CSV table of C-alpha atoms and ligand atoms in Angstrom, one decimal:
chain,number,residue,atom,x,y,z
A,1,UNK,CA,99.1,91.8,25.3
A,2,UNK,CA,100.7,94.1,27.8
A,3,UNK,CA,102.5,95.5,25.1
A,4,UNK,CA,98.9,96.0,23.4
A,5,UNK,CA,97.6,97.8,26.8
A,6,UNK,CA,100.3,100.2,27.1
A,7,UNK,CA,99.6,101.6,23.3
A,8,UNK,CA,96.0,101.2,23.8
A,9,UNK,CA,96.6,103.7,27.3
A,10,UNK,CA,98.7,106.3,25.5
A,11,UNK,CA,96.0,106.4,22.6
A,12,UNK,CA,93.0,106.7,25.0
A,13,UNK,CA,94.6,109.2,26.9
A,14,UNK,CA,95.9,111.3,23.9
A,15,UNK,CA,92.2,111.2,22.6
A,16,UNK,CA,90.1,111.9,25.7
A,17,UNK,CA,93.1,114.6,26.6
A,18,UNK,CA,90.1,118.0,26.4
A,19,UNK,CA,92.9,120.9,26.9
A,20,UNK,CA,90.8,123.9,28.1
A,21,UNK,CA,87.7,122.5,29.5
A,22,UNK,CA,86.6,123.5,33.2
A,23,UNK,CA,88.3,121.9,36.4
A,24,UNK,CA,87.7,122.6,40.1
A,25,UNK,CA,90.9,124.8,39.5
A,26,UNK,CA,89.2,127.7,37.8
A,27,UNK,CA,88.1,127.4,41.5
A,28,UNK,CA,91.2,129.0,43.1
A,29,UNK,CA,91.3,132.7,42.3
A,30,UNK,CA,94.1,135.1,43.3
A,31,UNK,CA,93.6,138.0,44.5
A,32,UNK,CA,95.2,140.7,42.3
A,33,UNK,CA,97.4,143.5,44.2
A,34,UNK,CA,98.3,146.0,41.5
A,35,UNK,CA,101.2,147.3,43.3
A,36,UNK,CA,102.5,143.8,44.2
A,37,UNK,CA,104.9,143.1,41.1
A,38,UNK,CA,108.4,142.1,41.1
A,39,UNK,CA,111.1,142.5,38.4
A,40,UNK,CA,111.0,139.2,36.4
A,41,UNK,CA,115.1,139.2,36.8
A,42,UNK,CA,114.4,138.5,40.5
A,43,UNK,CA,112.2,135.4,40.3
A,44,UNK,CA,114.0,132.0,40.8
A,45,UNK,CA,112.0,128.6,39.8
A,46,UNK,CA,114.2,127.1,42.6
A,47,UNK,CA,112.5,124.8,44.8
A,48,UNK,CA,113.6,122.7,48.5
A,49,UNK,CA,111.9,120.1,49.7
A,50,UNK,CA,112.7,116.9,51.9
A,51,UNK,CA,116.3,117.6,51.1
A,52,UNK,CA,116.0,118.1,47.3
A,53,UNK,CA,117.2,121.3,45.6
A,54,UNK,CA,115.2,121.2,42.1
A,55,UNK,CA,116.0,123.8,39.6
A,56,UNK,CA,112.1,124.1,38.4
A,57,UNK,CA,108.7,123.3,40.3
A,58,UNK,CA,107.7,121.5,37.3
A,59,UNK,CA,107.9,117.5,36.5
A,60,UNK,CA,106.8,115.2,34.1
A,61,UNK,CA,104.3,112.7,35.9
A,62,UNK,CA,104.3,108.8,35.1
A,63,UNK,CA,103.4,107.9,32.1
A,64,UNK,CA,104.8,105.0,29.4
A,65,UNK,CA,107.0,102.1,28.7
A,66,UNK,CA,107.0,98.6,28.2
A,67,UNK,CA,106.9,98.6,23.7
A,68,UNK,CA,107.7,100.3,20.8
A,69,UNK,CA,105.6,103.2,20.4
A,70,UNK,CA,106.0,103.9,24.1
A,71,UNK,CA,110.3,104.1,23.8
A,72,UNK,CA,110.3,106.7,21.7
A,73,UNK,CA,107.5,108.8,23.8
A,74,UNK,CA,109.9,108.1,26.3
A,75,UNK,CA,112.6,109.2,24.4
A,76,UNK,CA,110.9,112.3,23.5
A,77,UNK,CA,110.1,113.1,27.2
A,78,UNK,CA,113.9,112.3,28.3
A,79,UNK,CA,115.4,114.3,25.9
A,80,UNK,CA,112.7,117.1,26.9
A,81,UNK,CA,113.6,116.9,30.0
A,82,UNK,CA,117.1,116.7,29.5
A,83,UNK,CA,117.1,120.0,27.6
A,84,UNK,CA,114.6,121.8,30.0
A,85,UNK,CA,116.0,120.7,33.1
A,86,UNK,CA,112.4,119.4,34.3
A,87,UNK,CA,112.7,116.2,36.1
A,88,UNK,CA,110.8,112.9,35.1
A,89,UNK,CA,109.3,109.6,36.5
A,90,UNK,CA,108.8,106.2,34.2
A,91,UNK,CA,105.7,104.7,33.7
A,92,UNK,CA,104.7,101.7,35.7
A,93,UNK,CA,107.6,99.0,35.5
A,94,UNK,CA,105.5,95.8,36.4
A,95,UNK,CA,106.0,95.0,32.8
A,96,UNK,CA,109.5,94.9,32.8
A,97,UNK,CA,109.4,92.6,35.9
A,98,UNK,CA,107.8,90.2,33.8
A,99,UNK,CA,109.3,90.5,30.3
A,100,UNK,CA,112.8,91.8,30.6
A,101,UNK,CA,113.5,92.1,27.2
A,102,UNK,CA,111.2,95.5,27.3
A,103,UNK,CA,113.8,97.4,29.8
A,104,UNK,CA,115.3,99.3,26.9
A,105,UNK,CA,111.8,101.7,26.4
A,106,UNK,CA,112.8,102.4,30.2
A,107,UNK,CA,116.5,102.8,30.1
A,108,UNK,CA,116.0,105.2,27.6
A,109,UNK,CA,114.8,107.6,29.8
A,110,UNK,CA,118.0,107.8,31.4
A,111,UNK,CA,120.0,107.0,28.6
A,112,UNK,CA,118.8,110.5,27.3
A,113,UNK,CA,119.5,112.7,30.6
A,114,UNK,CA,122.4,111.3,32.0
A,115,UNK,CA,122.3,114.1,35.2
A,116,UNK,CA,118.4,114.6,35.3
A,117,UNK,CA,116.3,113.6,38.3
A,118,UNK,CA,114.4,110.3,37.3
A,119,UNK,CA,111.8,108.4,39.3
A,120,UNK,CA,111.4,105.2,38.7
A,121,UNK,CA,107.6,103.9,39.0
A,122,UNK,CA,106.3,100.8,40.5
A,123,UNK,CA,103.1,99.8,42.0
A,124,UNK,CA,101.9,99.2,45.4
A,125,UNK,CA,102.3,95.1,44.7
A,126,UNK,CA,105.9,95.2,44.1
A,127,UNK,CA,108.1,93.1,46.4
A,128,UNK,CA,111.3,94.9,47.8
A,129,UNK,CA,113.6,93.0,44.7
A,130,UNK,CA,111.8,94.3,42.0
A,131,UNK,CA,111.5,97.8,43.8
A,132,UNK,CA,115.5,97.8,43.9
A,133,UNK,CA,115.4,96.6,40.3
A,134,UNK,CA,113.2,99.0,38.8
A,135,UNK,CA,115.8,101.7,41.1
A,136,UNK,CA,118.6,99.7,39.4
A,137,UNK,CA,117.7,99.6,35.9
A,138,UNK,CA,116.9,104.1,36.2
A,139,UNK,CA,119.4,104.8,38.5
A,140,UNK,CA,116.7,106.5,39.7
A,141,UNK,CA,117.2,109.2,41.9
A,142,UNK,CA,113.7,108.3,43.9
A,143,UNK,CA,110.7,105.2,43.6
A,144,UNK,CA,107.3,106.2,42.6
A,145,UNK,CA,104.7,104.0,43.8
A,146,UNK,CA,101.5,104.6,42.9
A,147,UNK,CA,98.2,103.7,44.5
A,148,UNK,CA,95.5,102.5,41.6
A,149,UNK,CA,92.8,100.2,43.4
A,150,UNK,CA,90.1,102.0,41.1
A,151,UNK,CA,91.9,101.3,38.0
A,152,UNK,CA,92.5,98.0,39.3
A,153,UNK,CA,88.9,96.9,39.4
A,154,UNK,CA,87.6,98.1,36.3
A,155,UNK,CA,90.3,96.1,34.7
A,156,UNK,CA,89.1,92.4,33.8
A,157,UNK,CA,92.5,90.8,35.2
A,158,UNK,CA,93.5,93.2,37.8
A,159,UNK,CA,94.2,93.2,40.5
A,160,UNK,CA,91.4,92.5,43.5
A,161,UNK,CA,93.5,92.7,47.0
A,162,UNK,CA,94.4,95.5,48.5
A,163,UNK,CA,94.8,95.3,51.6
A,164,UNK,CA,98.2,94.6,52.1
A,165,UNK,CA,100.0,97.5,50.4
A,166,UNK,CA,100.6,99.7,53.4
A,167,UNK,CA,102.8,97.4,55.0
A,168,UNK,CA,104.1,96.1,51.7
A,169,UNK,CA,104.8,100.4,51.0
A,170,UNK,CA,106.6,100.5,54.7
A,171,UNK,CA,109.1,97.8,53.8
A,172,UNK,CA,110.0,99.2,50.4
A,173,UNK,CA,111.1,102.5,52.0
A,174,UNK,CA,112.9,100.8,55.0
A,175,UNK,CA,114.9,98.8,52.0
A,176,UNK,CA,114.6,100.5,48.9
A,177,UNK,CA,117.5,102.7,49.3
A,178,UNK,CA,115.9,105.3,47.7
A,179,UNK,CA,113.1,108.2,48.9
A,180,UNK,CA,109.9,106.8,48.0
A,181,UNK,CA,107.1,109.3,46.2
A,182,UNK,CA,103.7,108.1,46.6
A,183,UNK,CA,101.3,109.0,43.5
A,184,UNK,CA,97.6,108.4,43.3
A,185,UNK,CA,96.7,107.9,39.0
A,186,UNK,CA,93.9,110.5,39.1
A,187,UNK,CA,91.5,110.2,41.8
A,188,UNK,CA,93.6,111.8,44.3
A,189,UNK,CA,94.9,111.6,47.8
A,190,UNK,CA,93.1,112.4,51.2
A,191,UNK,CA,94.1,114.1,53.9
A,192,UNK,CA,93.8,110.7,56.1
A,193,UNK,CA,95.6,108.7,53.2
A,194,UNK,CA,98.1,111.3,53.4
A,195,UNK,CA,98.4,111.0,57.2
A,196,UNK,CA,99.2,107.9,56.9
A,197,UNK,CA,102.4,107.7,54.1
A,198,UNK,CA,103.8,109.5,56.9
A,199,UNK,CA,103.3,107.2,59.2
A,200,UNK,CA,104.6,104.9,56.8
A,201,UNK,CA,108.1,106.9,56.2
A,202,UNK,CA,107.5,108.0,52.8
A,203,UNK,CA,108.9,110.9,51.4
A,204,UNK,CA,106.6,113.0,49.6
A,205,UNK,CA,102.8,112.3,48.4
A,206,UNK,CA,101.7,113.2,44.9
A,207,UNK,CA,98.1,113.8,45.0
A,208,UNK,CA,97.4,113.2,41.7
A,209,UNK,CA,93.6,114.1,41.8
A,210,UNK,CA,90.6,114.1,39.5
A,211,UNK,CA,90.6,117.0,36.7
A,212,UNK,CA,92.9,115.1,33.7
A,213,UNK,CA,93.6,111.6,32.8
A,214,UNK,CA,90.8,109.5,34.5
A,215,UNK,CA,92.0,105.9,34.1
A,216,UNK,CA,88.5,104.6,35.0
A,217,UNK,CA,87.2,106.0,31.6
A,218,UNK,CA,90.3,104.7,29.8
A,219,UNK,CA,90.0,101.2,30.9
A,220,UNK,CA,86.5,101.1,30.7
A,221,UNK,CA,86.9,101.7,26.8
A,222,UNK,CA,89.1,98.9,26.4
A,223,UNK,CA,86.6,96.8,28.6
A,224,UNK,CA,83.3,95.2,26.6
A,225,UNK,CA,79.9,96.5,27.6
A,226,UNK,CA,81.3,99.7,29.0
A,227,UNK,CA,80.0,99.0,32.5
A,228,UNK,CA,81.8,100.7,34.8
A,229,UNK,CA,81.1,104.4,33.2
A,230,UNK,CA,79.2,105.2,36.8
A,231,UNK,CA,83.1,105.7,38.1
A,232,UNK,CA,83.2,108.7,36.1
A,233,UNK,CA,83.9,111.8,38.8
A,234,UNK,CA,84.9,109.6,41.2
A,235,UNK,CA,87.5,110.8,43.5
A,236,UNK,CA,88.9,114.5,45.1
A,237,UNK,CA,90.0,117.1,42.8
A,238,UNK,CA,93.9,118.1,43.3
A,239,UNK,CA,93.4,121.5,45.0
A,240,UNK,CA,90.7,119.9,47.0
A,241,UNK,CA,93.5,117.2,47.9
A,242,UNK,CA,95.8,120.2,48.4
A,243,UNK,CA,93.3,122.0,50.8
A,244,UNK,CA,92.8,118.6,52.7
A,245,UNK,CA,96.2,117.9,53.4
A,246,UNK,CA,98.8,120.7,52.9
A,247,UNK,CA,99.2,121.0,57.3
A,248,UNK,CA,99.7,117.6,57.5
A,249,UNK,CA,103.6,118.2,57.6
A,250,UNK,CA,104.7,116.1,54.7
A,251,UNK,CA,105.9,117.4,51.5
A,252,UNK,CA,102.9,117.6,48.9
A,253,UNK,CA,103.2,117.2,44.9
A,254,UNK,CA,100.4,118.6,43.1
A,255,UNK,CA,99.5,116.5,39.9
A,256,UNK,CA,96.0,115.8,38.0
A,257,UNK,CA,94.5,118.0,35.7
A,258,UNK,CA,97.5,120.8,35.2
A,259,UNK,CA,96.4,122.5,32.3
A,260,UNK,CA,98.7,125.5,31.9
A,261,UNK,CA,100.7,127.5,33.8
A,262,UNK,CA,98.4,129.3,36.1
A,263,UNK,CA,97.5,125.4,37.2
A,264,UNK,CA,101.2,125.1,38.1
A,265,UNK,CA,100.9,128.9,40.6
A,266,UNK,CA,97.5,127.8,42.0
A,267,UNK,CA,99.1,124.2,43.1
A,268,UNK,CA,101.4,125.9,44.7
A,269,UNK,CA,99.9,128.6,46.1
A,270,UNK,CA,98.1,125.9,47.8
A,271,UNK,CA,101.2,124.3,49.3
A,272,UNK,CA,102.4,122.3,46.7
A,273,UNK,CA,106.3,121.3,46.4
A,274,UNK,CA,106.1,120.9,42.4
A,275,UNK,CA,103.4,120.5,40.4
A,276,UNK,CA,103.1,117.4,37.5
A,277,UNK,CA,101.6,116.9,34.5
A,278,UNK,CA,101.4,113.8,32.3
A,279,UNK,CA,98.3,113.9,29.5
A,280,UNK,CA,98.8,117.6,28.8
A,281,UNK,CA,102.2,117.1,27.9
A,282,UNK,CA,101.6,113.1,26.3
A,283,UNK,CA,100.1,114.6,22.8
A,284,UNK,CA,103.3,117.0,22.3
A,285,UNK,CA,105.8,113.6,23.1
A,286,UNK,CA,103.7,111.5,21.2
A,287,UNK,CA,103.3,113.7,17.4
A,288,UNK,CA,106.6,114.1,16.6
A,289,UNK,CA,110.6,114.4,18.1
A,290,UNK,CA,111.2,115.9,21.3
A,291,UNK,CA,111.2,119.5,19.9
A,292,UNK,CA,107.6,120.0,20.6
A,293,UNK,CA,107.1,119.2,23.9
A,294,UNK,CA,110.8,121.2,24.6
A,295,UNK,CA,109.1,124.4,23.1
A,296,UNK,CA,105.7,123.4,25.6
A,297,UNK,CA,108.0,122.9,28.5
A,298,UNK,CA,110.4,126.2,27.7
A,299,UNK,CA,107.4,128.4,27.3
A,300,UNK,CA,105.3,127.3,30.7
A,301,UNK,CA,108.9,127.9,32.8
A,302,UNK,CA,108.7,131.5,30.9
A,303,UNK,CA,105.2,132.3,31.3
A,304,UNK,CA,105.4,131.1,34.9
A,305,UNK,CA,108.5,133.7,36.0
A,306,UNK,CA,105.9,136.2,34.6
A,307,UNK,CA,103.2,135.3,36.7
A,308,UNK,CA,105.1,135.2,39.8
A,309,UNK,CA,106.7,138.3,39.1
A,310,UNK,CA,102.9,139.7,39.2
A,311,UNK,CA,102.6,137.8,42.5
A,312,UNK,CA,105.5,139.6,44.0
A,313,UNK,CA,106.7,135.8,44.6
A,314,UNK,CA,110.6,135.8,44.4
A,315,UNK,CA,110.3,131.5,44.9
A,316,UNK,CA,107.6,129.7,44.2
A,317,UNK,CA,107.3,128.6,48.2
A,318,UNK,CA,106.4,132.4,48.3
A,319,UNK,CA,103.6,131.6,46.4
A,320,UNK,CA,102.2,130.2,49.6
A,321,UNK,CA,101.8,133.1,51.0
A,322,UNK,CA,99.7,134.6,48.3
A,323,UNK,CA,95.9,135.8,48.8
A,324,UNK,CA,94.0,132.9,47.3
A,325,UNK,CA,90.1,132.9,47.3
A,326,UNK,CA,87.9,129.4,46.8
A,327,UNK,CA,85.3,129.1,45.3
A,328,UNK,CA,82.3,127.2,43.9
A,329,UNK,CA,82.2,123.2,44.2
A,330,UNK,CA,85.6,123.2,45.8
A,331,UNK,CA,84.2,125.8,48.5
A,332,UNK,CA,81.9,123.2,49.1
A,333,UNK,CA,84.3,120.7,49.8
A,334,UNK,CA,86.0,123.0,51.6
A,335,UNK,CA,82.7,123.5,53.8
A,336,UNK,CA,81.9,119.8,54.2
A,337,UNK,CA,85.6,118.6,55.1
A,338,UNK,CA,85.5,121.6,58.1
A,339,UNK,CA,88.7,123.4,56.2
A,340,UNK,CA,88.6,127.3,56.8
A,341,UNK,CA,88.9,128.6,52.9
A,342,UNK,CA,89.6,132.4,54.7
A,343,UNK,CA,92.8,131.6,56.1
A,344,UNK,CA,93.6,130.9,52.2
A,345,UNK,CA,92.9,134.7,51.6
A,346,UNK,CA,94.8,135.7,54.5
A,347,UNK,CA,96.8,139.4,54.1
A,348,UNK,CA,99.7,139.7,51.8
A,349,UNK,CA,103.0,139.9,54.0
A,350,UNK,CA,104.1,142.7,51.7
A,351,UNK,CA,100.6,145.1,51.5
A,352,UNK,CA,102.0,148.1,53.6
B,1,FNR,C1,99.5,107.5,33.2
B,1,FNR,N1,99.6,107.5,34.6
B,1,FNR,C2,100.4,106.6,35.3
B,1,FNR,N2,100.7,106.7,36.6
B,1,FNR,C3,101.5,105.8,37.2
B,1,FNR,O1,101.7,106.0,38.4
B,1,FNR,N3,102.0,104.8,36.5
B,1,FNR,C4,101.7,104.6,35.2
B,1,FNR,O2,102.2,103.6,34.5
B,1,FNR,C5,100.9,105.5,34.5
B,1,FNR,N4,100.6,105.4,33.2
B,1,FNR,C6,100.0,106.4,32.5
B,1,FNR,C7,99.8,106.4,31.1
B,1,FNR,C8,99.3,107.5,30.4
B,1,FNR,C9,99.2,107.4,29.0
B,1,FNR,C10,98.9,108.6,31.2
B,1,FNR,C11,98.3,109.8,30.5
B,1,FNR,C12,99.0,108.6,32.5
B,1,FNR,C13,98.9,108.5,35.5
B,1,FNR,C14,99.6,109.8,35.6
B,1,FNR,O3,100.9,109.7,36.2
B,1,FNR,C15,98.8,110.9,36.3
B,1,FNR,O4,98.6,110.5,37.6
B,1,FNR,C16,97.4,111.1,35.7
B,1,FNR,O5,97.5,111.0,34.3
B,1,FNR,C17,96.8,112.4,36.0
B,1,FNR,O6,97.6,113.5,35.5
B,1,FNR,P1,97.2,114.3,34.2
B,1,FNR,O7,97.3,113.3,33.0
B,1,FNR,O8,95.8,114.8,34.4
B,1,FNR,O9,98.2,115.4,34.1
């Protein structure tokens, strides 16, 4: 059965996947400064955060495990990553917690990339023991835990309590041994949810906002009746979850609805660490071998150099300082949430 629901995800999400339709991030423009260009030779994809030195701002968001079909997308993605140098989390691990003989379409993932940076991924039930485990089993360099009460309740056996998971989150990262990343699944982080995984010690928040993969239309297909479809647009947008939170002083991932490239420089022009991306890159792990997605991945990394180098942004933390205007729906948001959208299209540091 859980084998079953794992397939059915990857399927659902591989065939609602619309590359190219609109998001709220045709939203963020930049402002182009002719004159601003850098040589290409100069930009780094380095990035810092919380202590972390990663070699791109790029990652492969939570996705699969737990049968067949899903080991080898996981093999694809760790072998991608592995050749790239992009680092990777697991999909949700409560299935190995209860069936152990499904921890080899995890393992894999580090099996593949010996020195990547892995993330193990839990959710925000798991007890301290199977947190460590899941850690264990990875070697993980970092927990995910992500926060899924909407998917929750529009599946018929999930889960219905919820109230316990900040306190259940706060002992995890006092124990864990690990930093703990907390992800939303697609209907995004806000800037009071945010202020409170600080609180609670965690390391970085992944907003992981409405634009992609919405698992309220995913499980609604595999429900009968189809009667939660009214939960479609629920939930912040990422560069609206971006705008809310990136002053709250704790590291931000930008995930949801990364598209191409220029997705990747607006999420960090908006103060993103790195930016993730799961169904855009599910349909090139899931075709054939790893060769694919490796291709995807190589040419995003290249095309992003390029449109830094346009930016005049040597790092993509430079990106932040970039002239970004907002516009449309996510101006409104912008409007209605109090956030000042012309600080956003503040001066270049560079204009003479
Ligand atoms: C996911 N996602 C996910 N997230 C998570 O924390 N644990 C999980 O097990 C899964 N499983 C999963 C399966 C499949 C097939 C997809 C496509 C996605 C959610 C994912 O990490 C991400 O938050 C959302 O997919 C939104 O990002 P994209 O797909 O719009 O880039």
């Amino acid at each position: 059965m859980t084998a079953d629901r794992k397939n059915d995800h990857v399927w659902l999400a591989s065939e609602h996947h619309r590359p190219g339709g609109r998001t709220e991030f045709d939203d963020v423009t930049f402002v182009h400064h002719a004159l601003a260009g850098i040589d290409r030779a100069d930009v780094s994809l380095a990035v810092q955060f919380a202590g972390f030195d990663w070699r791109v701002p790029l990652y492969m968001n939570a996705m699969t495990g737990g049968s067949a079909v899903t080991r080898e997308i996981n093999r694809n993605l760790a072998i991608a990553a592995r050749e790239t140098g992009v680092p990777l989390a697991s999909g949700s691990m409560s299935v190995y917690f209860k069936d152990q003989s499904v921890a080899d379409t995890f393992r894999v993932l580090r099996h593949e990339n010996r020195d990547g940076f892995v993330m193990a991924n839990v959710n925000a039930t798991a007890t301290v023991d199977q947190a460590r485990q899941a850690v264990g089993l990875l070697e993980a360099d970092a927990l995910q835990i992500h926060l899924n009460s909407v998917q929750e309740i529009v599946i018929p056996e999930g889960d219905r309590s919820f109230g316990d998971w900040g306190p259940r989150i706060e002992e995890i990262v006092e124990k864990v041994g690990v930093p703990v990343f907390v992800k939303e699944a697609g209907f995004g982080l806000s800037r009071a949810t945010v202020l409170h995984l600080r609180k609670l010690g965690v390391t970085v928040a992944d907003v992981a906002g409405r634009g992609g993969t919405t698992f309220a239309r995913i499980e609604n297909r595999r429900r009968v009746g189809d009667d939660f479809a009214f939960l479609e647009g629920w939930g912040q947008s990422t560069p609206a979850c971006l705008l809310d939170a990136c002053d709250v002083g704790l590291p931000l991932f930008a995930s949801g609805g990364v598209r191409h490239p220029l997705d990747v420089v607006r999420g960090l022009a908006l103060g993103a660490s790195a930016v993730g991306v799961s169904g855009t890159f599910l349909r090139s792990a899931h075709d054939s071998g790893p060769d694919r997605l490796i291709a995807q991945i190589t040419t995003w990394l290249d095309q992003l150099k390029s449109l830094m180098s346009v930016l005049g942004a040597h790092t993509p933390a430079d990106l932040f300082r970039c002239e970004v205007r907002i516009l449309g729906d996510l101006r409104e948001y912008c409007r209605d949430r109090g956030i000042d959208v012309t600080r956003f299209a503040r001066p270049f540091p560079t204009v003479p």
